[in-house]
Short mmCIF file of C-alpha atoms and ligand atoms in Angstrom, two decimals:
data_model
loop_
_atom_site.label_atom_id
_atom_site.label_comp_id
_atom_site.label_asym_id
_atom_site.label_seq_id
_atom_site.Cartn_x
_atom_site.Cartn_y
_atom_site.Cartn_z
CA MET D 1 0.00 0.00 0.00
CA ARG D 2 2.98 2.34 0.38
CA ILE D 3 3.17 4.82 -2.43
CA HIS D 4 5.97 7.21 -1.61
CA ARG D 5 9.37 5.67 -1.54
CA ALA D 6 11.53 8.80 -1.43
CA ALA D 7 14.40 8.70 1.03
CA PRO D 8 13.45 10.00 4.47
CA GLU D 9 14.78 13.50 5.10
CA ALA D 10 16.62 13.04 8.38
CA PRO D 11 19.62 10.92 9.29
CA ARG D 12 18.68 7.36 10.12
CA GLY D 13 19.86 4.59 12.38
CA GLY D 14 21.77 5.44 15.54
CA VAL D 15 21.62 9.19 14.98
CA ILE D 16 17.84 9.30 14.81
CA VAL D 17 17.50 7.03 17.85
CA LYS D 18 19.81 9.35 19.81
CA LYS D 19 17.95 12.41 18.58
CA MET D 20 14.61 10.96 19.58
CA ARG D 21 15.92 9.99 23.02
CA SER D 22 17.03 13.51 23.68
CA LEU D 23 13.70 14.93 22.48
CA ARG D 24 11.87 12.47 24.70
CA ALA D 25 13.83 13.62 27.73
CA ARG D 26 13.10 17.26 26.88
CA ALA D 27 9.42 16.54 26.31
CA PHE D 28 9.03 14.74 29.63
CA ASP D 29 10.87 17.54 31.45
CA LEU D 30 8.57 20.09 29.85
CA LEU D 31 5.44 18.22 30.90
CA LYS D 32 6.76 18.09 34.45
CA LYS D 33 7.69 21.75 34.40
CA ASN D 34 4.22 22.77 33.17
CA ARG D 35 2.44 20.63 35.77
CA ARG D 36 0.20 22.46 38.24
CA THR D 37 -2.02 21.44 41.13
CA THR D 38 -5.03 23.51 42.20
CA ASP D 39 -7.49 22.45 44.89
CA GLY D 40 -6.13 18.92 44.68
CA HIS D 41 -6.58 18.74 40.89
CA LEU D 42 -3.46 18.00 38.87
CA TYR D 43 -3.19 19.24 35.28
CA THR D 44 -0.61 20.49 32.79
CA VAL D 45 -0.70 23.97 31.29
CA PRO D 46 -0.01 24.05 27.53
CA SER D 47 2.39 26.99 27.98
CA PRO D 48 3.15 29.00 31.14
CA ASP D 49 3.67 32.25 29.23
CA THR D 50 0.58 32.04 27.03
CA TYR D 51 -1.85 29.34 28.16
CA PRO D 52 -1.68 29.06 31.97
CA TYR D 53 -4.93 27.07 32.40
CA GLN D 54 -6.21 23.64 31.38
CA TRP D 55 -7.48 22.88 27.86
CA LEU D 56 -9.50 19.82 26.86
CA TRP D 57 -7.70 18.36 23.88
CA ASP D 58 -4.33 19.55 25.15
CA SER D 59 -4.89 17.49 28.30
CA CYS D 60 -5.71 14.47 26.14
CA PHE D 61 -2.40 14.96 24.29
CA HIS D 62 -0.64 15.26 27.65
CA ALA D 63 -2.23 12.08 28.98
CA ILE D 64 -1.26 10.15 25.83
CA VAL D 65 2.38 11.13 26.45
CA LEU D 66 2.26 10.94 30.26
CA ALA D 67 0.83 7.41 30.03
CA LYS D 68 4.31 6.32 28.96
CA PHE D 69 6.31 7.79 31.80
CA ASP D 70 4.00 8.97 34.55
CA PRO D 71 0.62 7.24 34.17
CA GLU D 72 -0.58 8.44 37.57
CA ALA D 73 -0.27 12.00 36.29
CA ALA D 74 -2.12 11.01 33.10
CA LYS D 75 -5.02 9.66 35.17
CA ALA D 76 -5.12 12.75 37.39
CA GLU D 77 -5.12 15.05 34.35
CA LEU D 78 -8.15 13.26 32.86
CA PHE D 79 -9.99 13.28 36.19
CA ALA D 80 -9.35 17.03 36.46
CA LEU D 81 -11.17 17.47 33.12
CA ALA D 82 -14.04 15.26 34.29
CA SER D 83 -14.39 17.26 37.50
CA ARG D 84 -15.75 20.23 35.55
CA GLN D 85 -18.14 18.29 33.33
CA PHE D 86 -21.46 20.10 32.86
CA ASP D 87 -24.76 18.60 34.03
CA ASP D 88 -25.70 17.88 30.42
CA GLY D 89 -22.45 15.93 29.87
CA MET D 90 -20.44 18.56 27.99
CA ILE D 91 -16.79 18.93 28.94
CA PRO D 92 -15.55 22.50 28.53
CA HIS D 93 -12.62 23.41 26.34
CA ILE D 94 -10.93 25.59 28.97
CA LEU D 95 -10.84 25.17 32.74
CA TYR D 96 -9.66 28.36 34.42
CA TRP D 97 -8.15 26.80 37.53
CA SER D 98 -6.13 29.81 38.61
CA PRO D 99 -7.08 33.49 38.67
CA GLY D 100 -5.32 35.78 36.22
CA THR D 101 -5.89 37.84 33.15
CA LEU D 102 -3.32 36.41 30.74
CA HIS D 103 -5.18 35.28 27.60
CA ARG D 104 -8.27 34.87 29.72
CA TYR D 105 -11.34 35.49 27.62
CA ASP D 106 -14.96 35.03 28.51
CA TRP D 107 -16.07 31.95 26.63
CA GLY D 108 -19.52 31.93 28.15
CA THR D 109 -19.45 30.65 31.73
CA PRO D 110 -17.53 31.66 34.84
CA GLY D 111 -14.60 29.40 35.65
CA THR D 112 -14.71 27.43 32.42
CA SER D 113 -15.62 27.87 28.80
CA ALA D 114 -19.12 27.02 27.56
CA LEU D 115 -17.61 25.46 24.43
CA THR D 116 -16.00 22.07 23.92
CA GLN D 117 -13.13 20.74 21.76
CA PRO D 118 -12.39 17.65 19.62
CA PRO D 119 -13.38 14.68 21.81
CA LEU D 120 -10.10 12.79 22.22
CA LEU D 121 -10.88 11.84 25.81
CA ALA D 122 -11.72 8.15 25.33
CA TYR D 123 -8.55 7.64 23.28
CA ALA D 124 -6.44 9.29 26.01
CA ALA D 125 -8.15 7.16 28.68
CA TRP D 126 -7.51 4.02 26.67
CA GLU D 127 -3.81 4.85 26.19
CA THR D 128 -3.56 5.35 29.94
CA TYR D 129 -5.30 2.06 30.58
CA LYS D 130 -3.04 0.25 28.10
CA ALA D 131 0.00 1.50 30.02
CA THR D 132 -1.35 0.51 33.44
CA ALA D 133 -3.97 -2.23 33.00
CA ASP D 134 -5.78 -0.32 35.75
CA ALA D 135 -9.42 -1.29 35.24
CA ALA D 136 -10.47 0.58 38.39
CA PHE D 137 -9.29 3.82 36.75
CA LEU D 138 -11.34 3.05 33.63
CA ARG D 139 -14.38 2.20 35.72
CA GLU D 140 -14.19 5.50 37.59
CA LEU D 141 -13.71 7.65 34.49
CA TYR D 142 -16.16 5.74 32.30
CA PRO D 143 -19.45 7.39 33.43
CA HIS D 144 -17.94 10.77 32.50
CA LEU D 145 -16.88 9.46 29.10
CA LEU D 146 -20.26 7.97 28.36
CA ARG D 147 -22.09 11.14 29.35
CA PHE D 148 -19.74 13.26 27.21
CA TYR D 149 -20.20 11.17 24.05
CA ARG D 150 -23.92 10.84 24.67
CA TYR D 151 -24.11 14.64 24.93
CA LEU D 152 -22.35 15.03 21.58
CA ILE D 153 -24.56 12.49 19.84
CA GLU D 154 -27.82 13.62 21.43
CA LYS D 155 -27.44 17.41 21.70
CA ARG D 156 -25.17 18.31 18.82
CA ASP D 157 -27.16 16.59 16.10
CA PRO D 158 -30.62 18.16 16.20
CA ARG D 159 -31.74 16.66 12.91
CA ASP D 160 -30.60 13.18 13.81
CA HIS D 161 -28.39 12.97 10.74
CA HIS D 162 -25.49 11.49 12.72
CA LEU D 163 -23.08 14.36 12.22
CA VAL D 164 -22.02 16.32 15.27
CA GLY D 165 -22.05 20.11 14.97
CA ILE D 166 -19.74 22.72 16.46
CA ILE D 167 -21.05 26.12 17.54
CA ASN D 168 -17.81 28.11 17.36
CA PRO D 169 -14.53 27.66 15.42
CA ASP D 170 -12.70 27.28 18.74
CA GLU D 171 -14.49 23.97 19.18
CA SER D 172 -12.48 22.66 16.24
CA GLY D 173 -9.25 23.47 18.08
CA GLU D 174 -8.20 25.49 15.01
CA ASP D 175 -9.39 28.89 16.12
CA ASN D 176 -8.82 31.01 13.00
CA SER D 177 -8.79 28.32 10.33
CA PRO D 178 -10.05 29.65 6.98
CA ARG D 179 -12.43 26.66 6.82
CA PHE D 180 -14.80 28.88 8.78
CA ASP D 181 -14.31 32.20 6.93
CA ASP D 182 -17.40 31.81 4.82
CA VAL D 183 -19.65 31.09 7.80
CA LEU D 184 -18.14 33.91 9.86
CA HIS D 185 -18.26 36.32 6.88
CA VAL D 186 -14.64 37.36 7.32
CA PRO D 187 -12.13 38.22 4.55
CA ALA D 188 -9.15 36.02 3.64
CA ASP D 189 -6.68 38.65 4.93
CA ILE D 190 -8.28 39.09 8.36
CA THR D 191 -5.83 39.65 11.22
CA LEU D 192 -5.64 37.30 14.18
CA ALA D 193 -6.94 40.02 16.53
CA ASP D 194 -9.94 40.80 14.32
CA HIS D 195 -10.64 37.12 14.01
CA LEU D 196 -10.65 36.64 17.77
CA ALA D 197 -13.00 39.63 18.13
CA ARG D 198 -15.35 37.98 15.63
CA ARG D 199 -15.33 34.68 17.55
CA LEU D 200 -16.00 36.48 20.82
CA GLU D 201 -18.95 38.21 19.11
CA LEU D 202 -20.21 34.75 18.33
CA VAL D 203 -19.89 33.83 22.01
CA ASP D 204 -22.08 36.85 22.81
CA ALA D 205 -24.63 35.66 20.26
CA ASN D 206 -24.52 32.18 21.76
CA ARG D 207 -25.14 33.66 25.19
CA THR D 208 -28.50 34.90 23.91
CA CYS D 209 -29.48 31.30 23.15
CA HIS D 210 -27.94 30.12 26.45
CA PHE D 211 -25.46 27.89 24.64
CA ASP D 212 -28.31 25.58 23.82
CA ALA D 213 -26.61 23.78 20.96
CA GLU D 214 -29.70 23.29 18.83
CA LEU D 215 -30.80 26.91 18.99
CA CYS D 216 -27.30 28.31 18.69
CA MET D 217 -26.48 26.17 15.67
CA LYS D 218 -29.67 27.10 13.88
CA ARG D 219 -29.29 30.80 14.60
CA HIS D 220 -25.58 31.53 14.52
CA PHE D 221 -22.96 28.96 13.58
CA TRP D 222 -23.42 25.33 12.64
CA VAL D 223 -20.50 23.45 11.14
CA LYS D 224 -20.06 19.74 10.71
CA ASP D 225 -16.28 19.78 10.83
CA VAL D 226 -14.27 16.95 9.30
CA PRO D 227 -11.47 16.56 11.89
CA PHE D 228 -14.04 16.73 14.71
CA GLN D 229 -16.03 13.85 13.16
CA ALA D 230 -12.84 11.85 12.58
CA VAL D 231 -11.80 12.25 16.22
CA LEU D 232 -15.34 11.42 17.33
CA ILE D 233 -15.55 8.21 15.31
CA GLU D 234 -12.22 6.90 16.55
CA ASN D 235 -13.18 7.79 20.11
CA LEU D 236 -16.58 6.12 19.88
CA ARG D 237 -14.78 2.97 18.78
CA THR D 238 -12.42 3.33 21.72
CA LEU D 239 -15.36 3.96 24.05
CA GLY D 240 -16.68 0.61 22.85
CA HIS D 241 -13.41 -1.11 23.91
CA ILE D 242 -13.61 0.60 27.29
CA ALA D 243 -17.25 -0.40 27.75
CA SER D 244 -16.30 -3.97 26.93
CA VAL D 245 -13.50 -4.03 29.53
CA ILE D 246 -15.83 -2.81 32.23
CA GLU D 247 -18.65 -5.00 30.92
CA ASP D 248 -21.25 -2.37 30.16
CA ALA D 249 -23.18 -3.94 27.29
CA ASP D 250 -25.44 -0.89 26.82
CA GLY D 251 -22.47 1.43 26.54
CA GLU D 252 -20.79 -0.93 24.10
CA HIS D 253 -23.93 -0.99 22.00
CA PHE D 254 -24.23 2.82 22.07
CA ALA D 255 -20.60 3.20 20.99
CA SER D 256 -20.71 0.64 18.23
CA VAL D 257 -24.03 1.80 16.75
CA ASN D 258 -23.03 5.45 16.77
CA SER D 259 -19.50 5.01 15.46
CA GLY D 260 -21.07 3.18 12.52
CA LEU D 261 -23.79 5.79 11.97
CA VAL D 262 -21.37 8.72 12.09
CA THR D 263 -18.97 6.92 9.74
CA ASP D 264 -21.74 6.33 7.19
CA ALA D 265 -23.01 9.91 7.50
CA VAL D 266 -19.54 11.40 7.01
CA ARG D 267 -19.04 9.26 3.90
CA GLU D 268 -22.47 10.13 2.58
CA ARG D 269 -22.60 13.86 3.27
CA LEU D 270 -19.03 15.14 3.48
CA PHE D 271 -17.14 13.09 0.87
CA ASP D 272 -16.53 14.64 -2.54
CA ARG D 273 -15.94 11.73 -4.91
CA ASP D 274 -14.53 13.87 -7.72
CA ALA D 275 -12.03 15.70 -5.55
CA GLY D 276 -11.33 12.56 -3.52
CA VAL D 277 -11.48 14.46 -0.20
CA PHE D 278 -13.86 15.31 2.63
CA TRP D 279 -15.07 18.90 3.10
CA SER D 280 -16.54 20.33 6.29
CA ALA D 281 -20.11 21.56 5.76
CA ALA D 282 -22.29 24.34 7.14
CA GLY D 283 -25.88 24.68 8.15
CA ASN D 284 -29.03 22.81 7.43
CA GLU D 285 -28.24 22.37 3.77
CA TYR D 286 -24.70 20.97 4.22
CA ARG D 287 -23.05 23.72 2.25
CA PRO D 288 -19.48 22.43 1.60
CA LEU D 289 -16.75 24.71 2.94
CA LYS D 290 -14.30 24.24 0.11
CA VAL D 291 -11.08 25.53 1.59
CA ALA D 292 -8.21 23.06 1.25
CA THR D 293 -6.77 22.43 4.71
CA TRP D 294 -5.13 19.54 6.56
CA ALA D 295 -8.72 18.43 7.30
CA HIS D 296 -8.31 16.37 4.11
CA PHE D 297 -5.84 14.16 5.99
CA ALA D 298 -7.60 13.92 9.38
CA PRO D 299 -9.91 11.09 8.17
CA LEU D 300 -6.84 8.84 7.77
CA PHE D 301 -6.75 8.81 11.59
CA THR D 302 -9.92 6.77 11.68
CA ASP D 303 -9.86 4.84 8.46
CA LEU D 304 -12.48 6.88 6.59
CA TYR D 305 -10.77 6.52 3.21
CA SER D 306 -10.67 3.26 1.27
CA PRO D 307 -7.08 2.16 0.47
CA PRO D 308 -7.18 3.57 -3.12
CA GLU D 309 -8.68 6.85 -1.83
CA ALA D 310 -6.00 7.00 0.85
CA LYS D 311 -3.28 6.51 -1.76
CA ARG D 312 -4.57 9.52 -3.69
CA VAL D 313 -4.86 11.68 -0.60
CA VAL D 314 -1.31 10.78 0.50
CA GLU D 315 -0.10 11.98 -2.89
CA MET D 316 -1.85 15.30 -2.15
CA LEU D 317 -0.19 15.42 1.26
CA PHE D 318 3.30 15.22 -0.23
CA ASP D 319 2.64 17.70 -3.05
CA GLU D 320 5.00 20.62 -2.47
CA ARG D 321 2.78 23.02 -4.39
CA THR D 322 0.04 22.62 -1.82
CA PHE D 323 0.61 20.92 1.55
CA TRP D 324 4.12 19.55 1.86
CA SER D 325 6.79 22.02 2.92
CA PRO D 326 10.44 21.61 3.91
CA TYR D 327 9.23 21.68 7.53
CA GLY D 328 6.21 19.44 7.37
CA VAL D 329 2.52 19.82 6.59
CA ARG D 330 1.01 23.23 5.91
CA THR D 331 -2.31 23.38 7.76
CA VAL D 332 -3.73 25.27 4.75
CA SER D 333 -2.79 24.64 1.12
CA LYS D 334 -0.32 27.14 -0.30
CA GLN D 335 -2.75 27.65 -3.18
CA GLU D 336 -5.47 29.15 -0.96
CA THR D 337 -5.76 32.96 -0.91
CA SER D 338 -6.04 32.75 2.86
CA TYR D 339 -2.68 30.94 3.18
CA ARG D 340 -0.27 32.68 5.57
CA PRO D 341 2.89 30.84 6.68
CA ASP D 342 2.90 32.86 9.92
CA GLY D 343 -0.89 32.99 10.20
CA TYR D 344 -1.57 30.72 13.19
CA TRP D 345 -4.11 28.19 11.84
CA ARG D 346 -4.03 29.81 8.38
CA GLY D 347 -1.15 27.71 7.10
CA SER D 348 1.49 27.31 9.81
CA VAL D 349 2.77 23.87 10.82
CA TRP D 350 1.37 22.55 14.13
CA MET D 351 2.38 19.44 16.03
CA ALA D 352 -1.11 18.08 16.73
CA PRO D 353 -2.05 17.80 13.03
CA HIS D 354 1.34 16.15 12.51
CA TRP D 355 0.47 13.61 15.19
CA PHE D 356 -2.97 12.84 13.76
CA ILE D 357 -1.50 12.46 10.28
CA TYR D 358 1.35 10.30 11.56
CA LYS D 359 -1.13 7.95 13.24
CA GLY D 360 -3.29 7.86 10.11
CA LEU D 361 -0.37 7.06 7.82
CA MET D 362 0.80 4.27 10.13
CA ARG D 363 -2.70 2.86 10.20
CA TYR D 364 -2.75 2.50 6.41
CA GLY D 365 0.80 1.11 6.30
CA PHE D 366 2.49 4.22 4.89
CA MET D 367 5.51 3.73 7.15
CA ASN D 368 8.05 5.80 5.20
CA GLU D 369 5.60 8.65 4.83
CA ALA D 370 4.84 8.57 8.55
CA GLN D 371 8.56 8.77 9.24
CA ARG D 372 8.82 11.88 7.12
CA ILE D 373 6.21 13.53 9.37
CA ARG D 374 8.02 12.37 12.50
CA ASP D 375 11.40 13.56 11.17
CA ALA D 376 10.05 16.96 10.13
CA SER D 377 8.54 17.37 13.61
CA ALA D 378 11.77 16.37 15.36
CA ARG D 379 13.80 18.73 13.21
CA LEU D 380 11.55 21.70 14.02
CA LEU D 381 11.68 21.01 17.75
CA GLU D 382 15.45 20.67 17.68
CA GLN D 383 15.94 23.86 15.70
CA GLU D 384 13.32 26.08 17.29
CA GLY D 385 12.48 24.48 20.62
CA PHE D 386 8.98 23.64 21.85
CA ARG D 387 7.18 26.54 20.19
CA GLU D 388 3.48 26.75 19.44
CA TYR D 389 3.51 26.78 15.63
CA PHE D 390 6.06 27.02 12.83
CA ASP D 391 6.58 28.74 9.50
CA PRO D 392 6.41 26.08 6.76
CA GLU D 393 8.67 28.09 4.47
CA THR D 394 11.47 29.04 6.89
CA GLY D 395 10.96 26.72 9.86
CA ARG D 396 10.83 29.68 12.24
CA GLY D 397 8.97 29.03 15.51
CA TYR D 398 6.17 31.37 16.58
CA GLY D 399 3.74 31.94 19.43
CA ALA D 400 3.89 30.36 22.87
CA HIS D 401 7.16 29.11 24.38
CA ASP D 402 7.49 25.82 26.27
CA PHE D 403 4.38 24.68 24.42
CA THR D 404 3.53 21.07 25.23
CA TRP D 405 2.28 19.82 21.85
CA GLY D 406 5.86 19.06 20.76
CA ALA D 407 5.77 16.25 23.33
CA LEU D 408 3.52 14.36 20.89
CA VAL D 409 6.66 13.54 18.92
CA THR D 410 7.39 10.95 21.64
CA ASP D 411 4.26 9.14 20.49
CA MET D 412 5.39 9.21 16.85
CA VAL D 413 7.69 6.22 17.19
CA GLU D 414 7.18 2.56 16.69
CA ASP D 415 7.33 0.90 20.07
CA ASP D 416 10.60 -0.85 19.44
CA GLN D 417 12.39 2.38 18.56
CA THR D 418 11.76 4.30 21.75
C1 GLC J 1 -4.91 27.62 20.93
C2 GLC J 1 -5.15 26.44 19.98
C3 GLC J 1 -6.05 25.41 20.66
C4 GLC J 1 -5.41 24.98 21.96
C5 GLC J 1 -5.10 26.19 22.85
C6 GLC J 1 -4.28 25.83 24.08
O1 GLC J 1 -6.11 28.27 21.19
O2 GLC J 1 -5.70 26.88 18.79
O3 GLC J 1 -6.24 24.29 19.83
O4 GLC J 1 -6.22 24.08 22.64
O5 GLC J 1 -4.37 27.16 22.13
O6 GLC J 1 -3.08 25.23 23.69
#
């Protein structure tokens, strides 16, 4: 199934093993350094200078890495998320544990955000379980997981079409991605500050419908985002494994039925056969949001492409005119008018997309291609340190310092290489 046989771009053998060992040590040190405890809750801040609180999908990334060297911390980090679960099952995307004003915006509720983020929680719990075989941990976290995924399936899909909607771009984890420009009515050259102001306006609008997902989606912003569905499907499958371990037949049934329904709906409504890719879609009428972003590659993570479709999409991934750069994967194609190499989610390289793509490539057997992603990630971290995002054309690091997502590179290795 492998299609790209070009030589990997970094030195191999002993050198790469040594390089990865040193990055592992740095990543683990960083996670320890960014660890905080508030009111008995342990969590890791994504970056002390920029993001000094807890974020949902960031904590899942942390737990996936922590599972390998400090699984007790991984468990505590996931329980900290669960401790702020809403009555309806939603888990907020930010938990403001400590007071402070640094990058602290009002996302709808005091103390936390009223939005969520890509639901990687079951996957993170499963990785933690795999490292510990601690079924008691799974049993304790499981009711929170089940309520969270039930919330997404039951409240975020008002038409019962089996696609889960987001009510703000921040719920995608890709705050200013141009995938949402059309729905937000913003121009391709919008600044980051103006974009944030626009998203906060949307929060104000959502306040008027009390963050009731159905009302808010119908009135203000309703996107069926491709990476969100891909993460959801994989996590519903994982929820099924968890339910089976703790012998909850109803939960297993819920997970298996819904992972199948969402998979079929994504194929039916978001796949463009001619282009060979999935597009996110807006509103009642499923208007395709045709901006070429790394969202094309996210479905590899959960097996949404057939092998021939995957082969075609991997060719797109390594096309230097669009997505592949000397420093890894542009989050937006270079051909888009909105593409900005230093534009945050408007083209820059980020480590989380690299990790999702790495996992997807491995899943389909594209081992050499996966190594190219891993090597590009390692090279950026070595050259620029653990920065938030990177310029695909120059490799320059931008944004937060001591940003934890680089630690995901420690999970981009085959087990026997670590
Ligand atoms: C930025 C990212 C978001 C992340 C947060 C904390 O807002 O876009 O995905 O969760 O920072 O790292």
